[in-house]
C-alpha positions as YAML, in Angstrom:
chain: A
units: angstrom
residues:
- id: 1
  name: GLN
  ca: [-0.01, 0.01, 0.01]
- id: 2
  name: VAL
  ca: [2.80, 2.35, 0.86]
- id: 3
  name: GLN
  ca: [6.21, 2.55, -0.94]
- id: 4
  name: LEU
  ca: [9.37, 4.59, -0.20]
- id: 5
  name: VAL
  ca: [11.94, 5.02, -2.84]
- id: 6
  name: GLU
  ca: [15.29, 6.85, -2.40]
- id: 7
  name: SER
  ca: [17.39, 8.47, -5.17]
- id: 8
  name: GLY
  ca: [20.46, 10.54, -5.56]
- id: 9
  name: GLY
  ca: [23.17, 8.20, -4.26]
- id: 10
  name: GLY
  ca: [26.50, 7.80, -6.21]
- id: 11
  name: LEU
  ca: [30.20, 8.10, -6.13]
- id: 12
  name: VAL
  ca: [31.85, 11.49, -5.06]
- id: 13
  name: GLN
  ca: [35.25, 12.56, -4.03]
- id: 14
  name: ALA
  ca: [35.99, 13.49, -0.50]
- id: 15
  name: GLY
  ca: [34.87, 17.14, 0.19]
- id: 16
  name: GLY
  ca: [32.08, 16.80, -2.40]
- id: 17
  name: SER
  ca: [28.36, 17.12, -2.09]
- id: 18
  name: LEU
  ca: [25.31, 14.96, -2.89]
- id: 19
  name: ARG
  ca: [21.58, 15.31, -2.29]
- id: 20
  name: LEU
  ca: [19.56, 12.28, -1.52]
- id: 21
  name: SER
  ca: [15.72, 12.32, -2.00]
- id: 22
  name: CYS
  ca: [12.99, 9.94, -0.79]
- id: 23
  name: VAL
  ca: [9.40, 9.89, -1.99]
- id: 24
  name: ALA
  ca: [6.44, 8.12, -0.31]
- id: 25
  name: SER
  ca: [3.58, 6.90, -2.33]
- id: 26
  name: GLY
  ca: [0.39, 5.14, -1.60]
- id: 27
  name: ARG
  ca: [-2.61, 5.58, 0.63]
- id: 28
  name: ILE
  ca: [-1.07, 8.18, 2.89]
- id: 29
  name: PHE
  ca: [-3.08, 10.38, 5.18]
- id: 30
  name: SER
  ca: [-0.14, 12.00, 6.92]
- id: 31
  name: ILE
  ca: [3.47, 11.39, 7.77]
- id: 32
  name: ASP
  ca: [4.98, 12.11, 11.23]
- id: 33
  name: ALA
  ca: [8.69, 11.74, 11.82]
- id: 34
  name: MET
  ca: [10.99, 11.29, 8.86]
- id: 35
  name: ASN
  ca: [14.43, 9.93, 9.25]
- id: 36
  name: TRP
  ca: [17.66, 9.07, 7.35]
- id: 37
  name: TYR
  ca: [19.71, 6.05, 8.47]
- id: 38
  name: ARG
  ca: [22.88, 4.64, 7.06]
- id: 39
  name: GLN
  ca: [24.63, 1.27, 7.20]
- id: 40
  name: ALA
  ca: [28.32, 0.82, 6.33]
- id: 41
  name: PRO
  ca: [29.70, -2.60, 5.47]
- id: 42
  name: GLY
  ca: [30.23, -4.64, 8.59]
- id: 43
  name: LYS
  ca: [28.53, -2.00, 10.85]
- id: 44
  name: GLN
  ca: [25.12, -1.60, 12.40]
- id: 45
  name: ARG
  ca: [22.51, 0.72, 10.88]
- id: 46
  name: GLU
  ca: [22.76, 4.12, 12.45]
- id: 47
  name: LEU
  ca: [20.49, 7.23, 12.64]
- id: 48
  name: VAL
  ca: [21.82, 10.14, 10.66]
- id: 49
  name: ALA
  ca: [19.14, 12.73, 10.97]
- id: 50
  name: THR
  ca: [15.46, 13.12, 11.76]
- id: 51
  name: ILE
  ca: [12.82, 15.79, 11.07]
- id: 52
  name: THR
  ca: [9.39, 16.10, 12.70]
- id: 53
  name: ARG
  ca: [6.22, 17.07, 10.87]
- id: 54
  name: VAL
  ca: [6.55, 20.66, 12.10]
- id: 55
  name: GLY
  ca: [10.25, 20.83, 10.88]
- id: 56
  name: THR
  ca: [12.12, 20.25, 14.08]
- id: 57
  name: THR
  ca: [15.43, 18.65, 13.21]
- id: 58
  name: ASN
  ca: [18.05, 16.57, 14.94]
- id: 59
  name: TYR
  ca: [21.43, 15.25, 13.71]
- id: 60
  name: ALA
  ca: [24.00, 12.64, 14.77]
- id: 61
  name: ASP
  ca: [27.06, 14.30, 15.91]
- id: 62
  name: PHE
  ca: [29.14, 12.90, 13.06]
- id: 63
  name: VAL
  ca: [27.14, 14.87, 10.50]
- id: 64
  name: LYS
  ca: [26.34, 18.08, 12.39]
- id: 65
  name: GLY
  ca: [27.25, 21.09, 10.27]
- id: 66
  name: ARG
  ca: [27.73, 19.05, 7.10]
- id: 67
  name: PHE
  ca: [24.29, 17.47, 6.42]
- id: 68
  name: THR
  ca: [20.89, 19.15, 6.25]
- id: 69
  name: ILE
  ca: [17.56, 17.26, 6.39]
- id: 70
  name: SER
  ca: [14.43, 18.70, 4.93]
- id: 71
  name: ARG
  ca: [10.90, 17.66, 3.98]
- id: 72
  name: ASP
  ca: [7.95, 18.69, 1.85]
- id: 73
  name: ASN
  ca: [4.75, 17.65, 3.49]
- id: 74
  name: ALA
  ca: [2.63, 18.46, 0.48]
- id: 75
  name: LYS
  ca: [4.70, 16.10, -1.70]
- id: 76
  name: ASN
  ca: [5.51, 13.39, 0.88]
- id: 77
  name: THR
  ca: [9.18, 13.89, 0.12]
- id: 78
  name: LEU
  ca: [12.29, 13.86, 2.26]
- id: 79
  name: ALA
  ca: [15.73, 15.15, 1.35]
- id: 80
  name: LEU
  ca: [19.22, 15.06, 2.80]
- id: 81
  name: ASP
  ca: [21.83, 17.61, 1.54]
- id: 82
  name: MET
  ca: [25.26, 16.21, 2.26]
- id: 83
  name: ALA
  ca: [28.37, 18.45, 2.00]
- id: 84
  name: GLY
  ca: [31.92, 18.07, 3.07]
- id: 85
  name: LEU
  ca: [31.60, 14.36, 2.46]
- id: 86
  name: LYS
  ca: [34.29, 12.06, 3.99]
- id: 87
  name: PRO
  ca: [35.29, 8.46, 3.13]
- id: 88
  name: GLU
  ca: [33.76, 7.35, 6.37]
- id: 89
  name: ASP
  ca: [30.33, 8.60, 5.10]
- id: 90
  name: THR
  ca: [30.39, 5.71, 2.60]
- id: 91
  name: ALA
  ca: [27.29, 3.58, 3.32]
- id: 92
  name: VAL
  ca: [23.88, 2.63, 2.07]
- id: 93
  name: TYR
  ca: [21.47, 5.35, 3.05]
- id: 94
  name: TYR
  ca: [17.89, 4.57, 4.02]
- id: 95
  name: CYS
  ca: [14.88, 6.79, 4.39]
- id: 96
  name: ASN
  ca: [12.36, 5.87, 7.15]
- id: 97
  name: MET
  ca: [8.97, 7.36, 7.84]
- id: 98
  name: ASP
  ca: [6.10, 7.03, 10.29]
- id: 99
  name: ILE
  ca: [3.13, 6.94, 7.99]
- id: 100
  name: VAL
  ca: [-0.47, 7.25, 8.95]
- id: 101
  name: GLY
  ca: [-3.27, 6.01, 6.82]
- id: 102
  name: LEU
  ca: [-7.00, 6.00, 7.34]
- id: 103
  name: THR
  ca: [-6.84, 2.66, 9.04]
- id: 104
  name: PHE
  ca: [-3.18, 2.24, 10.03]
- id: 105
  name: ARG
  ca: [-0.03, 3.81, 11.48]
- id: 106
  name: ARG
  ca: [3.23, 2.06, 10.59]
- id: 107
  name: ASN
  ca: [6.95, 2.60, 10.13]
- id: 108
  name: TYR
  ca: [8.29, 2.12, 6.60]
- id: 109
  name: TRP
  ca: [11.79, 1.79, 5.11]
- id: 110
  name: GLY
  ca: [13.07, 2.54, 1.69]
- id: 111
  name: PRO
  ca: [15.32, 0.02, -0.11]
- id: 112
  name: GLY
  ca: [18.37, 2.16, 0.29]
- id: 113
  name: THR
  ca: [20.72, 4.14, -1.93]
- id: 114
  name: GLN
  ca: [24.47, 3.65, -2.06]
- id: 115
  name: VAL
  ca: [26.78, 6.60, -1.31]
- id: 116
  name: THR
  ca: [30.52, 6.07, -1.94]
- id: 117
  name: VAL
  ca: [33.03, 8.65, -1.02]
- id: 118
  name: SER
  ca: [36.44, 8.22, -2.49]
- id: 119
  name: SER
  ca: [39.61, 9.68, -0.84]
...
């Protein structure tokens, strides 16, 4: 019923920038918290940034000052602007949303998009 799809990943040199996007589609009434997570090879998935429906943001210490999370409630989209990328930012990035339908409330994950930062 609901699908999340990320885009915008790729290969970039250290110090470069990328913009990730995520769009939610389906029978959506509203979306509460939206989040970006990442998982590097051999490591656990970790929270990168979160944004509430009213726009309150929170960032992991390792991305503060470099990444910016934003959302468009009218379009059910989430974005992550990444600047000053480092090789240690290499990971699969996942969007995650708390979605409310007319008869359900559930947490959804996108399939992920690969970000690779070369040194």
